[in-house]
């Protein structure tokens, strides 16, 4: 029996008004895959990521998480999820890390991390607190458990947000430009945490502009252009001789 | 200055304090619950409920509280089905009418205040909650309401202070609270200045306590906005 992919996305389409942002995107992530999604701004990378956990509802296409398809229905001429309960359950299995961290400002870092396990997964608090401390140590902010988000630097906040997502024990981690809102000197600390996760075998989908991460950490690179996957492959291929002309031109901007 | 008169006036007025406090506590509590219901209708997504809530807020914010109180007190008795209804023994009571109109009014104002609080909740924080699998009541209870409360609190404490003062209107529908008793005292003694000064002092003290309590609540709820505590001992 073939292995069930952790995440399988088929022919996702999305328009905002008359503007077609995603024109049929398919992607599959197997256990331990680290896929970097590259592309110019406006190429639909973030929208694609948000369609996976239904923060945006795609107009068409399928999303499968660990062999379970998110059921959609046509209602009022629009594509909608059939069951909010299923959406919640799928979202709990997908860890999302946002560009601007989106920590809950009124909660301490520890409270941010235990919120999901305690209130969504309904697990015993004491157990969750213990795990949360371990996660915070793992991302290098073990001493910040009782601080509030506003008291932390951007890099620390993003690492806390990663811990928050990990606390749900997700099947796939989705990163939406996790380092784009950070000062350059803080980018490294977040990338180090992400690299460590990748090395542990976490399945990750990363929208990023960090070419170093894409090339050295991910095992696949997808280049998006005008709402389509222009090319996809292992980094040594993509960054080597096999690159498509469009991708070569795109990475040229970074080397300039 | 007639200290003896002032102190005897104070004693008389303070006897009416429980009525004022009861008016205040009941109307603020009921009004707050009402406001939550109305704000839920207003932002819940149902067109008709939202229209009703809008109309409600418009009527109770847009007309004078005193007239609302007169309408409840004198107006309800005009309707046979109310006079013959099961609630009439309650609704014929001036105190109940006063609480009802105060609560209906603050319900409208507070609903708008709460709506302002809800609108201030950063969409990003709501999105983060959705992304970990929260929706519906859980999302409201754990994320939206606690954040909205923090934004709404300063405006809401003003509303609560206004309510304390508005209880004085109940004197005009024959409820013997502090202002009503003061007026009765004046009609016996003709010493307007002293009596009303005593009444004003009572309201000032009450509102001082209310404001202190609200400020304390705000302080407790805004820990996340203050400077970081000194680094923890290692």
Coordinates of N, CA, C and O in Angstrom, one line a residue, chain B residues 53-211:
Chain B
X53 N -31.4 45.1 16.3 CA -30.5 45.7 17.3 C -30.2 47.2 17.0 O -30.1 48.0 17.9
X54 N -30.0 47.4 15.7 CA -29.7 48.8 15.3 C -30.9 49.7 15.7 O -30.7 50.8 16.3
X55 N -32.1 49.3 15.4 CA -33.3 50.1 15.8 C -33.4 50.3 17.3 O -33.6 51.4 17.8
X56 N -33.1 49.2 18.0 CA -33.2 49.3 19.5 C -32.2 50.3 20.0 O -32.5 51.2 20.8
X57 N -30.9 50.2 19.5 CA -29.9 51.1 20.0 C -30.3 52.6 19.6 O -30.1 53.5 20.4
X58 N -30.8 52.7 18.4 CA -31.2 54.1 18.0 C -32.3 54.7 18.9 O -32.2 55.8 19.4
X59 N -33.3 53.9 19.2 CA -34.4 54.4 20.0 C -33.9 54.7 21.4 O -34.2 55.8 21.9
X60 N -33.1 53.8 22.0 CA -32.8 54.0 23.4 C -31.6 55.0 23.6 O -31.5 55.6 24.7
X61 N -30.8 55.2 22.6 CA -29.8 56.2 22.7 C -30.3 57.6 22.3 O -29.9 58.6 22.7
X62 N -31.3 57.5 21.4 CA -31.8 58.8 20.8 C -32.9 59.5 21.5 O -33.1 60.7 21.2
X63 N -33.5 58.9 22.5 CA -34.5 59.6 23.2 C -34.1 59.7 24.7 O -33.4 59.0 25.2
X64 N -34.7 60.8 25.3 CA -34.3 61.0 26.7 C -34.7 59.9 27.7 O -35.8 59.4 27.6
X65 N -33.8 59.6 28.6 CA -34.1 58.5 29.5 C -35.3 58.9 30.4 O -36.1 58.0 30.7
X66 N -35.5 60.2 30.7 CA -36.6 60.5 31.5 C -37.9 60.2 30.8 O -38.9 59.7 31.4
X67 N -38.0 60.5 29.5 CA -39.2 60.2 28.8 C -39.4 58.7 28.7 O -40.5 58.2 28.8
X68 N -38.3 57.9 28.5 CA -38.4 56.5 28.5 C -39.0 56.0 29.8 O -39.9 55.1 29.8
X69 N -38.5 56.6 30.9 CA -39.0 56.2 32.2 C -40.5 56.5 32.4 O -41.3 55.7 32.9
X70 N -40.9 57.7 31.9 CA -42.3 58.1 32.0 C -43.2 57.1 31.2 O -44.2 56.7 31.6
X71 N -42.6 56.8 30.0 CA -43.4 55.9 29.1 C -43.6 54.5 29.8 O -44.7 54.0 29.7
X72 N -42.6 54.0 30.4 CA -42.7 52.7 31.1 C -43.6 52.9 32.3 O -44.6 52.1 32.5
X73 N -43.5 53.9 33.1 CA -44.2 54.1 34.3 C -45.7 54.4 34.1 O -46.6 53.8 34.6
X74 N -45.9 55.4 33.2 CA -47.3 55.8 33.0 C -47.9 55.1 31.8 O -49.1 54.8 31.7
X75 N -47.0 54.7 30.8 CA -47.5 54.1 29.6 C -48.0 52.7 29.6 O -49.0 52.3 29.0
X76 N -47.3 51.9 30.4 CA -47.6 50.4 30.3 C -49.0 50.1 30.8 O -49.7 49.2 30.3
X77 N -49.5 51.0 31.8 CA -50.8 50.7 32.3 C -51.9 50.9 31.3 O -53.0 50.5 31.5
X78 N -51.6 51.6 30.2 CA -52.6 51.9 29.1 C -53.0 50.6 28.4 O -54.0 50.6 27.8
X79 N -52.1 49.6 28.5 CA -52.4 48.4 27.7 C -53.1 47.4 28.6 O -52.5 47.0 29.6
X80 N -54.3 47.0 28.2 CA -55.0 46.0 28.9 C -54.3 44.7 29.1 O -54.3 44.1 30.2
X81 N -53.6 44.3 28.0 CA -53.0 42.9 28.2 C -51.8 43.0 29.1 O -51.4 42.0 29.7
X82 N -51.3 44.1 29.4 CA -50.2 44.2 30.4 C -50.9 44.3 31.8 O -50.5 43.7 32.8
X83 N -52.0 45.1 31.9 CA -52.6 45.3 33.2 C -53.2 44.0 33.7 O -53.3 43.7 34.8
X84 N -53.7 43.2 32.7 CA -54.3 41.9 33.1 C -53.3 40.8 33.0 O -53.6 39.6 33.3
X85 N -52.0 41.1 32.6 CA -51.0 40.1 32.4 C -50.4 39.6 33.7 O -50.6 40.2 34.8
X86 N -49.7 38.5 33.7 CA -49.1 38.0 34.9 C -48.0 38.8 35.5 O -47.8 38.7 36.7
X87 N -47.5 39.7 34.7 CA -46.4 40.6 35.3 C -46.8 41.9 35.9 O -46.0 42.6 36.4
X88 N -48.1 42.1 35.9 CA -48.6 43.4 36.3 C -48.2 43.7 37.8 O -47.8 44.8 38.1
X89 N -48.3 42.7 38.7 CA -48.0 43.0 40.1 C -46.5 43.6 40.2 O -46.2 44.4 41.1
X90 N -45.7 43.1 39.3 CA -44.3 43.7 39.2 C -44.3 45.0 38.5 O -43.7 46.0 39.0
X91 N -44.9 45.1 37.4 CA -44.8 46.3 36.5 C -45.5 47.5 37.1 O -45.3 48.6 36.7
X92 N -46.4 47.3 38.1 CA -47.1 48.4 38.7 C -46.2 49.1 39.7 O -46.5 50.2 40.2
X93 N -45.1 48.4 40.1 CA -44.2 49.0 41.1 C -43.3 50.0 40.5 O -42.6 49.8 39.5
X94 N -43.3 51.2 41.1 CA -42.4 52.3 40.5 C -40.9 51.8 40.5 O -40.2 52.1 39.5
X95 N -40.5 51.1 41.5 CA -39.1 50.7 41.5 C -38.8 49.8 40.3 O -37.8 49.9 39.7
X96 N -39.7 48.9 40.0 CA -39.5 47.9 38.9 C -39.5 48.7 37.6 O -38.6 48.5 36.7
X97 N -40.4 49.7 37.5 CA -40.4 50.5 36.3 C -39.1 51.3 36.1 O -38.5 51.4 35.0
X98 N -38.6 51.8 37.2 CA -37.3 52.5 37.1 C -36.2 51.6 36.7 O -35.4 52.0 35.8
X99 N -36.1 50.5 37.3 CA -35.0 49.5 37.0 C -35.1 49.1 35.5 O -34.1 49.1 34.8
X100 N -36.4 48.9 35.1 CA -36.6 48.4 33.7 C -36.1 49.5 32.7 O -35.4 49.2 31.8
X101 N -36.5 50.7 32.9 CA -36.2 51.8 32.0 C -34.7 52.1 32.0 O -34.1 52.3 31.0
X102 N -34.1 52.1 33.2 CA -32.7 52.3 33.3 C -31.9 51.2 32.6 O -31.0 51.4 31.8
X103 N -32.4 49.9 32.8 CA -31.7 48.8 32.2 C -31.8 48.8 30.6 O -30.9 48.6 29.9
X104 N -33.0 49.1 30.2 CA -33.3 49.2 28.7 C -32.3 50.2 28.1 O -31.8 50.0 27.0
X105 N -32.2 51.3 28.8 CA -31.4 52.4 28.2 C -29.9 52.1 28.2 O -29.3 52.2 27.2
X106 N -29.4 51.6 29.4 CA -28.0 51.3 29.4 C -27.7 50.1 28.5 O -26.6 50.0 28.0
X107 N -28.7 49.3 28.3 CA -28.5 48.2 27.4 C -28.1 48.7 26.0 O -27.2 48.1 25.3
X108 N -28.8 49.7 25.5 CA -28.5 50.3 24.2 C -27.1 50.9 24.1 O -26.4 50.6 23.2
X109 N -26.8 51.7 25.1 CA -25.5 52.4 25.1 C -24.4 51.4 25.3 O -23.4 51.4 24.5
X110 N -24.5 50.4 26.2 CA -23.5 49.5 26.4 C -23.2 48.6 25.2 O -22.1 48.2 24.9
X111 N -24.3 48.3 24.5 CA -24.2 47.4 23.3 C -23.3 48.1 22.3 O -22.4 47.5 21.7
X112 N -23.4 49.4 22.2 CA -22.6 50.2 21.3 C -21.1 50.2 21.7 O -20.2 50.1 21.0
X113 N -21.0 50.3 23.1 CA -19.6 50.3 23.6 C -19.0 49.0 23.4 O -17.8 48.9 23.0
X114 N -19.7 47.9 23.7 CA -19.2 46.6 23.5 C -18.8 46.3 22.0 O -17.8 45.7 21.7
X115 N -19.7 46.8 21.1 CA -19.5 46.7 19.7 C -18.1 47.3 19.3 O -17.3 46.8 18.5
X116 N -17.9 48.5 19.9 CA -16.7 49.2 19.6 C -15.5 48.4 20.1 O -14.5 48.3 19.4
X117 N -15.6 47.7 21.2 CA -14.6 46.8 21.7 C -14.3 45.7 20.8 O -13.2 45.3 20.5
X118 N -15.4 45.1 20.3 CA -15.3 43.9 19.4 C -14.6 44.3 18.1 O -13.7 43.6 17.6
X119 N -15.0 45.5 17.6 CA -14.3 46.0 16.4 C -12.9 46.3 16.5 O -12.1 46.3 15.5
X120 N -12.4 46.5 17.8 CA -11.0 46.8 18.0 C -10.2 45.6 18.1 O -8.9 45.7 18.1
X121 N -10.8 44.4 18.2 CA -10.0 43.2 18.4 C -9.2 43.0 17.1 O -9.8 43.0 16.0
X122 N -7.8 42.9 17.2 CA -7.0 42.8 15.9 C -7.4 41.5 15.2 O -7.4 40.4 15.7
X123 N -7.8 41.7 13.9 CA -8.2 40.5 13.1 C -7.1 39.4 13.1 O -7.4 38.3 13.0
X124 N -5.9 39.8 13.2 CA -4.8 38.9 13.1 C -4.9 37.9 14.3 O -4.6 36.7 14.2
X125 N -5.3 38.4 15.5 CA -5.4 37.5 16.6 C -6.5 36.6 16.5 O -6.5 35.4 17.0
X126 N -7.6 37.1 15.9 CA -8.8 36.2 15.6 C -8.3 35.1 14.6 O -8.7 33.9 14.8
X127 N -7.6 35.5 13.6 CA -7.1 34.6 12.6 C -6.3 33.5 13.2 O -6.4 32.3 12.9
X128 N -5.4 33.9 14.1 CA -4.5 32.9 14.8 C -5.4 31.9 15.6 O -5.0 30.7 15.6
X129 N -6.5 32.4 16.2 CA -7.3 31.5 16.9 C -8.0 30.5 16.0 O -8.2 29.3 16.2
X130 N -8.5 31.0 14.8 CA -9.1 30.1 13.8 C -8.1 29.1 13.4 O -8.5 27.9 13.2
X131 N -6.9 29.5 13.2 CA -5.9 28.6 12.6 C -5.6 27.4 13.5 O -5.1 26.4 13.1
X132 N -5.8 27.6 14.9 CA -5.6 26.4 15.7 C -6.8 25.6 15.9 O -6.9 24.7 16.7
X133 N -7.9 26.0 15.3 CA -9.1 25.2 15.3 C -10.2 25.7 16.2 O -11.1 25.0 16.6
X134 N -10.2 27.0 16.5 CA -11.3 27.6 17.3 C -12.3 28.2 16.4 O -12.0 28.7 15.3
X135 N -13.6 28.1 16.8 CA -14.6 28.8 16.1 C -15.8 29.0 17.0 O -15.8 28.5 18.1
X136 N -16.8 29.7 16.6 CA -18.0 29.8 17.3 C -17.8 30.4 18.7 O -17.0 31.3 18.9
X137 N -18.5 29.8 19.7 CA -18.5 30.3 21.0 C -17.2 30.2 21.7 O -16.8 31.1 22.5
X138 N -16.4 29.1 21.4 CA -15.1 29.0 22.0 C -14.2 30.2 21.6 O -13.5 30.7 22.4
X139 N -14.3 30.5 20.3 CA -13.5 31.7 19.8 C -13.9 33.0 20.5 O -13.0 33.8 20.9
X140 N -15.2 33.1 20.7 CA -15.7 34.4 21.4 C -15.2 34.4 22.8 O -14.7 35.4 23.3
X141 N -15.4 33.2 23.5 CA -15.1 33.2 24.9 C -13.7 33.3 25.2 O -13.3 34.0 26.2
X142 N -12.8 32.7 24.4 CA -11.4 32.6 24.8 C -10.6 33.8 24.2 O -9.6 34.2 24.8
X143 N -11.0 34.3 23.1 CA -10.2 35.3 22.4 C -10.9 36.6 22.2 O -10.5 37.7 22.7
X144 N -12.0 36.6 21.5 CA -12.7 37.9 21.2 C -13.2 38.6 22.4 O -12.8 39.8 22.6
X145 N -13.9 38.0 23.3 CA -14.5 38.7 24.4 C -13.4 39.2 25.4 O -13.5 40.4 25.7
X146 N -12.4 38.4 25.7 CA -11.4 39.0 26.7 C -10.7 40.2 26.1 O -10.4 41.2 26.8
X147 N -10.4 40.2 24.8 CA -9.7 41.3 24.2 C -10.7 42.5 24.0 O -10.3 43.7 24.4
X148 N -11.9 42.2 23.6 CA -12.9 43.3 23.4 C -13.2 44.0 24.8 O -13.3 45.2 24.8
X149 N -13.2 43.2 25.8 CA -13.5 43.8 27.1 C -12.5 44.8 27.5 O -12.7 45.9 28.0
X150 N -11.2 44.5 27.2 CA -10.1 45.4 27.5 C -10.2 46.7 26.8 O -9.9 47.8 27.3
X151 N -10.7 46.6 25.5 CA -10.9 47.8 24.7 C -12.1 48.6 25.2 O -12.1 49.8 25.1
X152 N -13.1 47.9 25.7 CA -14.4 48.6 26.0 C -14.4 49.2 27.4 O -15.2 50.1 27.6
X153 N -13.5 48.7 28.2 CA -13.6 49.0 29.6 C -13.6 50.6 29.9 O -14.4 51.0 30.7
X154 N -12.7 51.3 29.4 CA -12.7 52.8 29.7 C -14.0 53.4 29.4 O -14.6 54.2 30.2
X155 N -14.6 53.2 28.2 CA -15.8 53.8 27.8 C -17.0 53.2 28.7 O -17.9 53.9 29.1
X156 N -16.9 51.9 29.0 CA -17.9 51.3 29.8 C -17.9 51.9 31.2 O -19.0 52.0 31.8
X157 N -16.8 52.2 31.8 CA -16.8 52.7 33.1 C -17.5 54.1 33.2 O -18.1 54.5 34.1
X158 N -17.3 54.9 32.1 CA -18.1 56.1 32.0 C -19.6 55.9 32.0 O -20.3 56.6 32.7
X159 N -20.0 54.9 31.3 CA -21.4 54.5 31.2 C -21.9 54.1 32.6 O -23.0 54.5 33.0
X160 N -21.1 53.4 33.3 CA -21.5 52.9 34.7 C -21.7 54.1 35.6 O -22.6 54.2 36.4
X161 N -20.8 55.1 35.5 CA -20.9 56.3 36.3 C -22.1 57.1 35.9 O -22.9 57.6 36.8
X162 N -22.4 57.2 34.6 CA -23.6 57.9 34.2 C -24.9 57.2 34.8 O -25.8 57.8 35.1
X163 N -24.8 55.9 34.9 CA -26.0 55.1 35.4 C -26.2 55.4 36.9 O -27.3 55.6 37.3
X164 N -25.1 55.6 37.6 CA -25.2 55.9 39.0 C -26.0 57.2 39.1 O -26.9 57.4 40.0
X165 N -25.6 58.2 38.3 CA -26.3 59.5 38.4 C -27.7 59.4 37.8 O -28.6 60.1 38.3
X166 N -27.9 58.6 36.8 CA -29.3 58.5 36.2 C -30.3 57.9 37.2 O -31.5 58.1 37.0
X167 N -29.8 57.2 38.2 CA -30.8 56.6 39.2 C -31.6 57.7 39.8 O -32.7 57.5 40.3
X168 N -31.0 59.0 39.8 CA -31.7 60.1 40.4 C -33.1 60.4 39.7 O -34.0 60.9 40.3
X169 N -33.1 60.0 38.4 CA -34.4 60.3 37.7 C -35.5 59.5 38.2 O -36.7 59.8 38.1
X170 N -35.2 58.4 38.9 CA -36.3 57.5 39.5 C -37.1 58.3 40.5 O -38.3 57.9 40.7
X171 N -36.6 59.4 41.0 CA -37.3 60.2 42.0 C -38.6 60.7 41.3 O -39.6 60.9 41.9
X172 N -38.5 60.9 40.0 CA -39.7 61.5 39.2 C -40.8 60.5 39.0 O -41.8 60.9 38.5
X173 N -40.5 59.2 39.2 CA -41.6 58.2 39.1 C -41.8 57.6 40.5 O -42.1 56.5 40.7
X174 N -41.7 58.5 41.5 CA -42.0 58.2 42.9 C -41.2 57.1 43.5 O -41.7 56.4 44.4
X175 N -40.0 56.9 43.1 CA -39.1 56.0 43.9 C -38.3 56.8 44.9 O -37.7 57.8 44.5
X176 N -38.4 56.4 46.1 CA -37.7 57.2 47.2 C -36.2 56.9 47.3 O -35.8 56.3 48.3
X177 N -35.5 57.2 46.3 CA -34.0 57.0 46.4 C -33.5 58.4 46.9 O -34.2 59.3 47.3
X178 N -32.1 58.5 46.9 CA -31.5 59.7 47.5 C -32.0 61.0 47.0 O -32.4 61.9 47.8
X179 N -32.2 61.2 45.7 CA -32.6 62.5 45.2 C -34.1 62.7 45.6 O -34.5 63.8 45.9
X180 N -34.9 61.7 45.5 CA -36.3 61.8 45.9 C -36.5 62.2 47.3 O -37.2 63.2 47.6
X181 N -35.7 61.6 48.2 CA -35.8 61.9 49.6 C -35.3 63.4 49.8 O -35.9 64.1 50.6
X182 N -34.3 63.7 49.1 CA -33.8 65.1 49.2 C -34.8 66.1 48.8 O -35.0 67.1 49.5
X183 N -35.5 65.8 47.7 CA -36.6 66.8 47.3 C -37.7 66.9 48.4 O -38.2 68.0 48.6
X184 N -38.0 65.7 48.9 CA -39.1 65.8 50.0 C -38.6 66.6 51.2 O -39.4 67.4 51.7
X185 N -37.3 66.4 51.5 CA -36.8 67.2 52.6 C -36.8 68.7 52.3 O -37.1 69.5 53.2
X186 N -36.5 69.0 51.1 CA -36.5 70.4 50.7 C -38.0 71.0 50.8 O -38.2 72.1 51.3
X187 N -38.9 70.2 50.4 CA -40.3 70.7 50.5 C -40.8 70.9 51.9 O -41.7 71.7 52.2
X188 N -40.1 70.3 52.9 CA -40.4 70.5 54.3 C -39.6 71.6 54.9 O -40.1 72.3 55.7
X189 N -38.4 71.8 54.4 CA -37.5 72.7 55.1 C -37.1 74.0 54.3 O -36.6 75.0 54.8
X190 N -37.4 73.9 53.0 CA -37.0 75.0 52.0 C -35.5 75.3 52.1 O -35.1 76.4 51.8
X191 N -34.7 74.3 52.5 CA -33.2 74.6 52.5 C -32.6 73.8 51.3 O -31.9 72.8 51.5
X192 N -32.8 74.3 50.1 CA -32.4 73.7 48.9 C -30.9 73.4 48.9 O -30.4 72.3 48.6
X193 N -30.1 74.5 49.2 CA -28.7 74.4 49.0 C -28.1 73.3 49.8 O -27.4 72.4 49.3
X194 N -28.4 73.3 51.1 CA -27.7 72.3 52.0 C -28.1 70.9 51.6 O -27.3 70.0 51.6
X195 N -29.4 70.7 51.4 CA -29.9 69.3 51.1 C -29.3 68.8 49.8 O -28.8 67.7 49.8
X196 N -29.3 69.6 48.8 CA -28.8 69.1 47.5 C -27.3 68.9 47.6 O -26.7 68.0 46.9
X197 N -26.6 69.8 48.4 CA -25.2 69.6 48.5 C -24.9 68.2 49.2 O -24.0 67.5 48.7
X198 N -25.6 67.9 50.2 CA -25.5 66.6 50.8 C -25.7 65.5 49.8 O -24.9 64.5 49.8
X199 N -26.8 65.6 49.0 CA -27.1 64.6 48.0 C -25.9 64.5 47.0 O -25.5 63.4 46.7
X200 N -25.4 65.6 46.6 CA -24.3 65.6 45.6 C -23.1 64.9 46.2 O -22.4 64.1 45.5
X201 N -22.8 65.1 47.5 CA -21.6 64.5 48.1 C -21.8 63.0 48.1 O -20.9 62.2 47.8
X202 N -23.0 62.5 48.3 CA -23.3 61.1 48.3 C -23.0 60.5 47.0 O -22.2 59.5 46.8
X203 N -23.5 61.1 45.9 CA -23.2 60.6 44.5 C -21.7 60.7 44.2 O -21.2 59.8 43.6
X204 N -21.1 61.8 44.7 CA -19.6 61.9 44.4 C -18.9 60.7 45.0 O -18.0 60.1 44.4
X205 N -19.2 60.4 46.3 CA -18.5 59.3 47.0 C -18.8 58.0 46.3 O -17.9 57.2 46.1
X206 N -20.0 57.8 45.9 CA -20.4 56.5 45.3 C -19.6 56.4 44.0 O -19.0 55.3 43.7
X207 N -19.6 57.5 43.2 CA -18.9 57.4 41.9 C -17.4 57.3 42.1 O -16.7 56.7 41.2
X208 N -16.9 57.9 43.1 CA -15.5 57.7 43.4 C -15.1 56.2 43.6 O -14.2 55.7 43.0
X209 N -16.0 55.6 44.4 CA -15.8 54.1 44.6 C -15.9 53.3 43.3 O -15.0 52.5 43.0
X210 N -16.9 53.7 42.5 CA -17.1 52.9 41.3 C -15.9 53.1 40.4 O -15.4 52.2 39.8
X211 N -15.4 54.4 40.3 CA -14.3 54.7 39.4 C -13.0 54.0 39.8 O -12.3 53.5 39.0

